[in-house]
Amino acid sequence: MHLLYEEGGELRIATVLSSSGSGETQSWQASALSGKHLKLKAKEVWLQFDLANPQEVLEEAHGIAATIDLQLLWDCAPDQEFFFQTIAKEYFGDTISTPQLIGLAIALQGAPVYFRRKGRGVFMRAPLEQLQAGLAAIERRQRELLQQQAWQEELIEGRLPDALHSQVNSLLFRPDKNSLAYKAFHGACEQTGEHPARLLMRCGALDSPQSYHHGQFVQAHFPKGTGFASDFQFTPEEFEKAITGLPTAQVKAFSIDDASTTEIDDALSLTPIGNGLYRLGIHIAAPGLLIQKGDRFDQVARQRMSTVYFPGDKITMLPKQFVQYFSLDAGSAHPAISLYLEIDASGQRTQTPVQSALELVPIETNLRLDDWEPLVDEAFLAQENSSLPHHEALTRLWALAQNEHQKRQEQRVKDGLRAEVLGQADPNALIRDFNFKITSSSNEIVIEPRVRGSILDTIVAECMILCNQIWGQALAEHGLPALFRTQKGWGPQRTRMQTTPGPHEGLGVDCYAWCTSPLRRYADLVNQWQLIAMIRNGVTAKMTAPFPPKDSEIMGIAADFDTVYLQYGEYQSRMERYWCLRWLAQAGLPHSIYARHLKEGMSRLEPIPLHLPIPELASHPRLTRAKIEVMDIDLLDLSAKARVLELETSPSEVSAEVEGDLPE
């Protein structure tokens, strides 16, 4: 004997091995067609029958179920509940075979639009209105499937359907996985085996891998767009109110920046005060005078946290109006927070206490590194009567920079770190900065190495480190929470932001708070608010500062800033890798180039900041130099394949370690 039973919503057949009980309490030990042993109760069994081959019965029943006219069956069914055996007579007549009966049960079970399930083998036909709605939904679904298939075929052929033109970004970066467009797009990608962006590029809907990488980042961090609302501005009256009462500093300040820098946050001045002494001024743009905690400008700045830098472009933290009013551009006086300290002719700091002031600072010159860096060297500074401006100031500042650098290196050695060498590094060093110059019209890329340690670089770096150190200590002494940058020499999370002071071992300072880039970093803007309160209120600053001691909000800002700043840095690195690969592709493939082995087969190309895996070098010593051939590049995966052409017999000496302790 065989049993028709339900399992998981599907009707199956099992062969009885033994039975016990009777009526509603009867149960069977049975063997399913798959060979699985199971115990069935009376409430689970739809039908008992005796036929020779149950597998053939089930197959025949499925064939019959597929031929049943469900509309006719619905017309034959009564309005009240019915057993499937009862309606079988209405549909097939008085003579009913077992396969027909089972086939009818399968058809009823598989037609929820026409019949509602009411119990074991019991059904009730759906009301007419619900049936019509269900049939309309099925028809609509069939049309959608046909449309999906048509779109999918167009995509596979390399044509973007007209209806999908407006959905390209959403398909790539924020897909609605239940939408017809996504299902067609996903199906096309699966069928062709292509990356979604590659498929869209083939269809002409995406112009380059660069658009994909940038769009992915923008969607993740700037879902409402990278621009600012047209009404997101302050009035001239608001600006004048913010700077009312500020005195004008009696200095002639100058800035030192790259040619591409538009947000000039910092400037320097050096004023002789007699007896061989000089008053050094470190002047920092002061947007914190206008932006107030919690206002609409603060909300946007806090959301962005920082200006995003990447080759060829940037996404600013603040709108252009702030740059126009607060950037320390030459030719006028700008609101700034100034730090004043006294130095002698040898660049040594005197014991005179430092001073901080809110004032308008006249900016005389914006020195650009592209123009001045080749001119300012030891020979230039040694001249006694140079005709170039700022000669004396740069000479004294270079002496100061050397002294401050030496102090920091002594502290680094005490902390167990290697002392860094000051001065112009070897042009063949592996640790270098690079300038990426991209022609907007043709997207041609030029990557130029910029060796670390130039005199102008060092002057700016040491002055800013000194400023951040002094102001960080001042905030700590006044009991004000701030965003302090700390770093341990070793271990996980070695560099982080916190609201209490701590040493930055990498820089060799006991306290360090980012304060010198308030137009570009939200951490610096927060610290500027605290500094303004300190300068204006002194010992009572704790009662008036935007963030009082033990404030939980500034703790959240510290955590958020670290997270966002890391993500922005990762994007900058990813785009630098993209443009390095573009540089290689622009040179033509295959392309021969020299590389240095770092470790475990990872190597660094010499002329550009690109790391590539080269397994052939895995067994060779660190810094082994090899001539390699780059054979293939994937700008979507940001990967390249390379092989070794020639291997030098022994690693050459290099003037800088590949991995070093870098200021963060």
XYZ file of C-alpha atoms in Angstrom:
664
model
C 0.000 0.000 0.000
C 1.109 3.564 -0.725
C 0.270 6.883 0.879
C -0.109 10.382 -0.592
C 1.161 12.857 2.001
C 2.237 16.463 2.246
C 5.748 17.582 3.163
C 6.948 21.164 2.954
C 3.902 22.212 0.935
C 4.530 19.520 -1.697
C 2.590 16.279 -2.215
C 4.707 13.122 -2.102
C 4.203 9.344 -2.137
C 5.536 6.823 0.422
C 5.304 3.033 0.598
C 3.884 1.542 3.810
C 6.208 -0.734 5.777
C 3.964 -1.203 8.813
C 0.961 0.401 10.478
C -0.514 0.737 13.945
C -3.745 2.034 15.409
C -6.889 2.888 13.511
C -8.979 5.843 12.485
C -7.606 9.255 13.435
C -4.946 7.657 15.654
C -3.564 5.424 12.931
C 0.094 5.867 11.974
C 2.453 4.244 9.488
C 6.115 3.446 9.201
C 6.818 4.198 5.553
C 9.604 4.613 3.023
C 9.620 7.673 0.781
C 10.450 7.355 -2.907
C 13.897 8.755 -2.052
C 14.458 5.870 0.368
C 14.089 8.003 3.453
C 12.293 6.294 6.353
C 9.576 8.295 8.042
C 6.606 8.062 10.350
C 3.292 9.368 9.075
C 0.166 10.135 11.060
C -3.400 9.999 9.762
C -3.691 13.802 9.751
C -0.767 14.008 7.293
C -2.117 11.499 4.755
C -4.323 12.632 1.882
C -4.922 9.344 0.094
C -4.208 5.601 0.374
C -3.891 3.509 -2.797
C -2.495 0.249 -4.166
C -0.668 0.408 -7.468
C 2.418 -1.386 -8.672
C 4.824 1.495 -9.414
C 4.356 4.614 -7.227
C 7.122 6.571 -9.020
C 5.328 6.214 -12.364
C 2.038 7.148 -10.666
C 3.537 10.360 -9.339
C 5.065 11.291 -12.706
C 1.763 10.621 -14.500
C -0.097 12.675 -11.857
C 2.205 15.671 -12.448
C 1.528 15.405 -16.180
C -2.212 15.397 -15.567
C -1.937 18.363 -13.154
C -0.278 20.424 -15.876
C -3.229 19.849 -18.232
C -6.001 20.722 -15.778
C -8.016 23.821 -16.737
C -8.012 25.767 -13.504
C -10.699 28.198 -14.670
C -13.024 25.287 -15.503
C -12.156 23.654 -12.204
C -13.017 26.912 -10.410
C -16.329 27.058 -12.286
C -17.111 23.464 -11.235
C -16.265 24.010 -7.583
C -19.003 24.788 -5.058
C -18.993 27.983 -2.997
C -18.486 26.058 0.221
C -15.492 23.980 1.328
C -14.916 20.677 -0.493
C -12.626 17.661 -0.522
C -10.492 17.203 -3.592
C -12.054 13.750 -4.165
C -15.493 15.383 -4.395
C -14.628 17.889 -7.115
C -12.758 15.167 -8.999
C -16.077 13.661 -9.967
C -17.286 17.030 -11.262
C -14.172 17.459 -13.374
C -13.334 13.895 -14.545
C -16.696 12.164 -14.223
C -17.605 9.055 -12.232
C -14.658 6.973 -13.388
C -11.505 8.396 -11.829
C -8.066 6.831 -11.898
C -5.623 7.192 -9.037
C -3.178 9.286 -11.132
C -6.083 11.609 -12.027
C -7.042 11.990 -8.387
C -3.478 12.718 -7.328
C -3.002 15.066 -10.290
C -6.105 17.019 -9.251
C -4.754 17.293 -5.685
C -1.446 18.605 -7.023
C -3.265 21.149 -9.229
C -5.404 22.399 -6.329
C -2.379 22.616 -4.037
C -0.448 24.616 -6.633
C -3.187 27.131 -7.498
C -3.586 29.463 -4.480
C -4.977 32.179 -6.753
C -7.970 29.966 -7.592
C -8.375 27.903 -4.417
C -7.728 28.496 -0.753
C -6.333 25.690 1.359
C -8.660 24.943 4.297
C -7.251 21.711 5.669
C -5.835 18.327 4.708
C -7.207 17.809 1.198
C -9.894 20.453 1.806
C -10.189 23.559 -0.391
C -12.495 26.481 -1.067
C -12.612 28.461 -4.255
C -11.451 32.084 -4.058
C -14.062 34.870 -4.338
C -14.458 36.265 -7.838
C -12.963 39.667 -6.977
C -9.862 38.098 -5.454
C -9.507 35.711 -8.363
C -9.641 38.558 -10.849
C -7.068 40.531 -8.843
C -4.812 37.502 -8.604
C -5.044 36.760 -12.321
C -4.273 40.401 -13.094
C -1.187 40.200 -10.870
C -0.050 37.045 -12.671
C -0.518 38.707 -16.035
C 1.380 41.765 -14.851
C 4.186 39.555 -13.575
C 4.381 37.800 -16.922
C 4.653 41.149 -18.701
C 7.383 42.198 -16.273
C 9.295 38.996 -16.911
C 9.093 39.607 -20.641
C 10.277 43.202 -20.122
C 13.078 42.023 -17.853
C 14.182 39.495 -20.442
C 14.103 42.128 -23.195
C 16.222 44.556 -21.133
C 18.612 41.788 -20.202
C 19.129 40.839 -23.835
C 19.770 44.479 -24.789
C 22.359 44.825 -22.040
C 24.100 41.647 -23.093
C 24.271 42.977 -26.652
C 25.904 46.188 -25.373
C 22.919 48.544 -25.559
C 21.495 50.407 -22.584
C 17.672 50.336 -22.668
C 16.165 53.820 -22.823
C 14.230 53.223 -19.604
C 17.473 52.581 -17.689
C 19.361 55.748 -18.672
C 18.227 57.594 -15.564
C 18.977 54.639 -13.292
C 22.676 54.077 -13.983
C 23.919 55.458 -10.653
C 21.271 53.668 -8.634
C 22.008 50.371 -10.394
C 25.695 50.678 -9.540
C 25.691 52.227 -6.089
C 22.274 51.970 -4.416
C 20.302 49.258 -6.237
C 16.741 48.346 -5.375
C 17.154 44.592 -5.636
C 13.419 44.103 -6.019
C 13.186 46.357 -9.067
C 12.808 45.055 -12.588
C 15.770 47.129 -13.763
C 18.123 45.623 -11.202
C 17.014 42.065 -11.939
C 17.645 42.597 -15.658
C 20.997 44.267 -14.967
C 22.081 41.617 -12.476
C 20.986 38.852 -14.819
C 23.010 40.365 -17.666
C 26.104 40.597 -15.453
C 25.707 36.990 -14.358
C 25.187 35.774 -17.908
C 28.212 37.629 -19.313
C 30.386 37.239 -16.219
C 31.209 40.964 -16.339
C 31.745 43.425 -13.528
C 28.667 45.724 -13.357
C 30.772 48.795 -14.170
C 32.439 47.006 -17.093
C 29.057 46.088 -18.552
C 27.880 49.700 -18.295
C 31.080 50.936 -19.924
C 30.500 48.513 -22.806
C 26.982 49.913 -23.111
C 28.333 53.484 -23.166
C 26.584 54.413 -19.915
C 29.799 54.889 -17.903
C 32.696 56.799 -19.403
C 35.592 55.307 -17.420
C 36.623 53.241 -14.377
C 37.482 56.560 -12.725
C 33.792 57.522 -12.799
C 32.956 54.228 -11.125
C 35.508 54.596 -8.305
C 34.580 58.234 -7.691
C 30.849 57.582 -7.901
C 31.130 54.730 -5.420
C 32.922 56.991 -2.927
C 30.542 59.917 -3.420
C 27.496 57.703 -2.969
C 28.894 56.285 0.269
C 29.944 59.611 1.829
C 28.051 62.343 -0.035
C 24.686 60.783 -0.988
C 23.153 64.249 -1.451
C 26.001 65.398 -3.688
C 29.360 67.064 -3.155
C 28.167 70.614 -3.780
C 26.565 73.088 -1.407
C 23.064 74.545 -1.545
C 22.846 77.883 -3.366
C 21.586 79.591 -0.202
C 24.325 78.097 1.968
C 26.096 81.415 2.455
C 26.678 84.063 5.053
C 26.088 87.755 4.480
C 28.814 90.431 4.512
C 27.118 91.817 7.605
C 27.538 88.468 9.399
C 31.230 88.445 8.481
C 31.761 92.018 9.695
C 29.991 91.225 12.952
C 32.237 88.199 13.497
C 35.451 90.223 13.131
C 34.304 93.418 14.828
C 36.868 94.739 17.280
C 39.798 92.707 15.963
C 43.022 94.748 15.914
C 45.313 94.709 12.882
C 48.633 92.986 13.538
C 51.774 94.992 12.842
C 53.397 92.261 10.762
C 54.100 91.390 7.146
C 53.102 87.756 6.894
C 53.715 85.276 4.107
C 52.476 81.761 3.401
C 54.262 78.768 1.863
C 52.072 76.314 -0.045
C 51.796 74.194 -3.163
C 50.659 75.949 -6.318
C 47.358 74.055 -6.207
C 46.484 75.088 -2.638
C 43.385 77.292 -2.503
C 42.561 76.978 1.203
C 45.553 78.763 2.743
C 45.214 78.048 6.466
C 48.569 79.211 7.772
C 51.124 81.990 7.365
C 54.332 83.108 9.084
C 55.859 86.419 10.013
C 59.193 87.371 11.524
C 59.629 90.852 12.998
C 62.966 92.204 14.381
C 62.492 93.568 17.906
C 66.072 94.662 18.624
C 69.061 93.205 20.449
C 69.319 90.424 17.845
C 65.886 89.080 18.758
C 62.894 88.369 16.542
C 59.209 87.933 17.117
C 57.921 84.896 15.227
C 54.234 84.905 14.348
C 52.385 81.748 13.319
C 49.054 82.886 11.917
C 46.116 80.508 11.407
C 42.943 81.373 9.481
C 39.994 81.846 11.851
C 36.699 80.618 10.355
C 35.752 79.693 13.936
C 34.964 83.358 14.526
C 31.955 83.082 12.200
C 31.034 79.388 12.376
C 29.377 78.628 15.690
C 28.803 75.254 17.253
C 25.480 73.836 16.070
C 24.744 76.366 13.313
C 24.080 75.376 9.706
C 27.732 75.765 8.705
C 28.878 73.616 11.611
C 26.373 70.901 10.716
C 27.751 70.592 7.190
C 31.380 70.772 8.328
C 30.745 68.118 10.958
C 29.069 65.874 8.433
C 32.030 66.155 6.040
C 34.750 66.226 8.731
C 37.503 67.129 6.277
C 38.366 68.229 2.775
C 38.822 65.146 0.606
C 41.981 65.178 -1.470
C 42.650 62.965 -4.468
C 44.661 63.397 -7.681
C 43.187 66.021 -9.981
C 40.463 67.330 -7.677
C 39.160 67.705 -4.131
C 35.890 67.933 -2.225
C 36.053 70.831 0.207
C 34.762 70.782 3.763
C 33.499 74.361 3.488
C 32.021 76.276 0.518
C 34.085 78.662 -1.621
C 32.745 81.703 0.210
C 34.636 80.687 3.355
C 37.810 80.308 1.316
C 37.293 83.751 -0.226
C 36.830 85.444 3.151
C 39.104 83.422 5.432
C 41.895 81.999 3.262
C 45.122 83.881 3.961
C 45.501 85.245 0.445
C 48.036 87.977 -0.259
C 46.982 91.600 -0.593
C 44.738 92.138 2.414
C 44.358 91.524 6.145
C 42.462 88.392 7.167
C 41.021 87.249 10.505
C 43.416 84.858 12.186
C 44.529 83.374 15.482
C 48.180 84.197 15.963
C 50.792 82.526 18.119
C 53.770 84.735 18.961
C 57.076 83.545 20.362
C 60.512 85.085 20.612
C 63.660 83.660 18.972
C 67.242 84.818 18.675
C 69.421 85.081 15.566
C 70.500 81.433 15.894
C 66.913 80.224 15.875
C 66.766 79.379 19.567
C 63.572 80.117 21.464
C 63.978 82.515 24.372
C 62.318 82.267 27.768
C 59.829 85.020 26.902
C 56.297 83.613 27.358
C 54.352 82.886 24.204
C 51.254 84.917 23.391
C 48.093 84.127 21.461
C 45.896 86.754 19.830
C 42.768 87.170 17.721
C 43.522 89.754 15.039
C 43.520 90.774 11.415
C 46.798 89.707 9.813
C 48.097 91.506 6.691
C 49.351 88.906 4.180
C 52.113 90.289 2.016
C 53.020 87.259 -0.126
C 51.851 83.754 -0.963
C 55.041 81.818 -1.719
C 54.462 78.811 -3.948
C 56.696 75.783 -3.540
C 56.783 75.145 -7.284
C 58.535 78.488 -7.760
C 60.531 78.881 -4.555
C 61.644 75.382 -3.639
C 64.326 75.214 -6.374
C 65.686 78.614 -5.231
C 65.855 78.177 -1.488
C 68.846 76.042 -0.562
C 71.817 76.360 1.783
C 73.649 78.567 -0.734
C 70.687 80.925 -0.967
C 70.444 81.257 2.799
C 74.190 81.877 3.068
C 73.977 84.992 0.902
C 74.363 88.219 2.870
C 72.644 90.660 0.534
C 70.041 88.696 -1.360
C 67.592 90.677 -3.478
C 64.841 88.092 -3.038
C 62.151 88.901 -0.448
C 61.967 87.135 2.929
C 65.631 86.090 2.755
C 66.381 87.031 6.351
C 63.107 85.562 7.634
C 63.707 82.260 5.862
C 67.276 82.146 7.165
C 66.162 82.591 10.794
C 63.227 80.202 10.356
C 65.510 77.535 8.892
C 67.705 77.819 11.989
C 64.610 77.518 14.194
C 63.405 74.510 12.213
C 66.723 72.719 12.676
C 66.696 73.384 16.416
C 63.102 72.217 16.884
C 63.722 69.150 14.752
C 66.743 68.232 16.854
C 64.732 68.489 20.076
C 62.054 66.200 18.671
C 64.590 63.622 17.512
C 66.145 63.496 20.955
C 62.707 62.680 22.356
C 62.118 60.049 19.671
C 65.350 58.314 20.641
C 64.263 58.356 24.298
C 61.012 56.692 23.205
C 62.975 53.944 21.475
C 62.476 55.182 17.909
C 65.022 55.895 15.237
C 66.044 59.531 14.800
C 65.016 61.045 11.488
C 67.601 62.802 9.359
C 66.855 66.440 8.592
C 67.472 68.013 5.230
C 67.243 67.320 1.547
C 66.851 63.594 0.997
C 68.480 61.568 -1.754
C 66.466 61.815 -4.994
C 66.681 58.012 -5.226
C 64.989 57.512 -1.882
C 61.942 55.255 -1.894
C 60.034 57.453 0.557
C 59.044 60.482 -1.457
C 56.047 62.688 -2.025
C 54.544 62.793 -5.485
C 52.657 65.417 -7.401
C 49.918 64.118 -9.673
C 49.228 66.482 -12.561
C 46.224 65.548 -14.681
C 45.219 67.318 -17.863
C 41.462 67.718 -17.566
C 40.791 67.741 -21.300
C 42.757 64.610 -22.201
C 43.138 62.947 -18.782
C 46.863 62.649 -19.403
C 48.751 62.024 -16.191
C 52.166 63.276 -15.119
C 53.566 61.947 -11.829
C 56.497 63.942 -10.517
C 58.480 62.917 -7.433
C 58.946 65.554 -4.794
C 61.742 64.630 -2.435
C 60.984 65.120 1.238
C 63.025 67.350 3.467
C 63.408 70.559 1.476
C 64.172 73.696 3.463
C 60.772 75.291 2.835
C 58.978 72.046 3.597
C 60.846 71.708 6.847
C 60.232 75.309 7.906
C 56.487 74.947 7.465
C 56.355 71.499 9.059
C 58.376 72.462 12.134
C 56.462 75.705 12.667
C 53.125 73.921 12.460
C 54.268 71.121 14.785
C 55.477 73.756 17.236
C 52.181 75.636 17.015
C 50.094 72.487 17.519
C 52.318 71.501 20.436
C 52.123 74.870 22.222
C 48.395 75.348 21.718
C 47.711 71.757 22.723
C 49.610 72.313 25.976
C 47.759 75.595 26.567
C 44.357 73.931 26.146
C 45.398 71.152 28.510
C 46.683 73.647 31.117
C 43.356 75.521 30.978
C 41.470 72.250 31.569
C 39.721 72.429 28.189
C 38.884 69.257 26.278
C 40.157 69.251 22.714
C 40.904 66.834 19.913
C 44.446 65.709 20.692
C 46.409 63.613 18.209
C 48.358 60.896 20.004
C 50.660 58.189 18.721
C 52.394 55.244 20.293
C 55.567 53.928 18.778
C 54.170 50.428 18.356
C 50.983 48.407 18.634
C 47.427 48.470 17.232
C 45.620 51.789 16.880
C 48.966 53.461 17.413
C 47.644 56.794 16.096
C 44.292 58.075 17.265
C 42.274 61.100 18.286
C 41.301 61.585 21.926
C 39.933 64.376 24.115
C 42.697 64.305 26.710
C 46.352 65.182 26.064
C 48.911 62.467 25.417
C 52.322 62.072 23.785
C 52.820 61.778 20.063
C 55.875 59.529 20.010
C 56.228 59.642 16.249
C 56.709 63.403 16.381
C 58.609 63.376 19.656
C 56.275 65.762 21.512
C 54.435 65.410 24.825
C 51.202 67.021 23.612
C 49.821 67.607 20.138
C 46.489 69.050 18.995
C 45.637 69.713 15.371
C 44.951 73.472 15.186
C 46.565 74.695 11.960
C 44.087 73.640 9.231
C 40.599 74.834 10.292
C 39.476 75.424 6.696
C 40.220 71.818 5.821
C 39.774 69.691 8.948
C 36.873 69.674 11.385
C 39.143 68.630 14.264
C 41.112 71.857 13.820
C 37.882 73.886 13.714
C 36.706 72.328 16.983
C 40.055 73.079 18.603
C 39.872 76.640 17.260
C 36.590 77.217 19.087
C 38.264 76.110 22.298
C 41.271 78.346 21.598
C 39.043 81.363 20.969
C 37.332 80.773 24.316
C 40.744 80.444 25.984
C 42.109 83.657 24.433
C 39.001 85.672 25.261
C 38.276 84.342 28.740
C 41.525 82.982 30.171
C 41.046 80.951 33.349
C 37.249 81.137 33.058
C 37.292 79.537 29.595
C 35.969 76.248 31.011
C 32.658 77.982 31.724
C 32.290 79.585 28.282
C 33.934 77.153 25.876
C 31.660 75.360 23.369
C 32.816 72.039 24.843
C 33.155 72.058 28.644
C 35.220 69.465 30.547
C 33.972 65.848 30.288
C 31.680 66.798 27.420
C 30.400 63.625 25.742
C 29.753 65.307 22.398
C 33.413 66.055 21.730
C 34.225 62.427 22.527
C 31.832 61.358 19.778
C 33.433 63.848 17.401
C 36.852 62.328 18.115
C 35.622 58.835 17.215
C 33.727 60.010 14.133
C 36.652 62.054 12.879
C 39.067 59.131 13.118
C 36.688 56.909 11.170
C 35.919 59.404 8.408
C 39.506 60.626 8.098
C 40.676 57.036 7.632
C 38.054 56.430 4.939
C 39.026 59.607 3.092
C 42.670 58.552 3.245
C 41.813 55.149 1.840
C 39.990 56.772 -1.062
C 42.935 59.062 -1.768
C 45.243 56.018 -1.801
C 42.857 54.149 -4.079
C 42.715 57.004 -6.573
C 46.478 57.440 -6.472
C 46.740 53.757 -7.324
C 44.268 54.263 -10.173
C 46.304 57.121 -11.647
C 49.548 55.190 -11.235
C 48.016 52.379 -13.277
C 46.784 54.939 -15.793
C 50.338 56.281 -16.004
C 51.582 52.796 -16.850
C 48.831 52.283 -19.420
C 49.567 55.694 -20.917
C 53.209 54.628 -21.419
C 52.024 51.613 -23.412
C 51.875 47.918 -22.531
C 53.895 45.877 -22.086
C 55.999 48.406 -20.179
C 59.437 47.829 -18.625
C 60.242 49.528 -15.328
C 62.391 49.012 -12.228
C 60.988 47.887 -8.890
C 62.264 47.129 -5.392
C 61.175 44.039 -3.503
C 59.683 44.825 -0.080
C 58.524 41.540 1.412
C 56.640 38.369 0.501
C 56.646 39.219 -3.200
C 55.177 42.724 -2.762
C 57.287 45.264 -4.624
C 57.356 49.014 -5.070
C 57.894 50.616 -8.469
C 60.742 53.117 -8.359
C 59.410 56.131 -10.298
C 55.821 56.088 -9.008
C 54.102 55.250 -5.668
C 52.677 51.913 -6.787
C 52.943 48.543 -5.041
C 52.499 45.388 -7.112
C 52.657 41.694 -6.185
C 55.517 39.984 -8.042
C 55.664 36.370 -6.773
C 59.005 35.753 -8.520
C 60.682 38.096 -6.017
C 59.168 36.507 -2.897
C 62.305 34.473 -2.116
C 64.722 37.374 -2.655
C 66.104 39.735 0.006
C 64.368 42.951 0.875
C 65.184 45.886 -1.444
C 66.311 43.593 -4.245
C 66.160 45.643 -7.433
C 64.644 44.102 -10.544
C 63.622 45.173 -13.992
C 60.036 44.070 -14.501
C 57.533 44.097 -17.325
C 53.962 45.187 -16.651
C 51.844 43.130 -19.031
C 48.214 43.701 -18.129
C 46.244 46.311 -16.170
C 42.686 46.231 -14.808
C 41.523 49.728 -13.877
C 38.356 48.454 -12.218
C 40.060 45.945 -9.939
C 43.057 48.304 -9.665
C 45.408 45.428 -10.345
C 48.267 44.688 -12.721
C 50.230 41.613 -13.781
C 53.992 41.828 -14.003
C 56.956 39.519 -14.497
C 60.674 39.828 -13.827
C 62.924 40.545 -16.804
C 66.278 41.096 -15.097
C 67.439 40.670 -11.537
C 70.313 42.530 -9.942
C 72.835 40.297 -8.205
C 72.445 42.026 -4.832
C 70.184 44.685 -3.337
C 71.485 48.220 -3.839
C 71.703 50.608 -0.958
C 68.857 53.075 -0.711
C 68.904 56.268 1.265
C 65.579 55.859 3.023
C 63.716 52.973 4.529
C 60.625 51.883 2.652
C 58.648 51.733 5.853
C 59.146 54.575 8.311
C 57.549 56.481 11.118
C 55.533 59.197 9.434
C 53.825 62.094 11.220
C 50.059 61.659 11.384
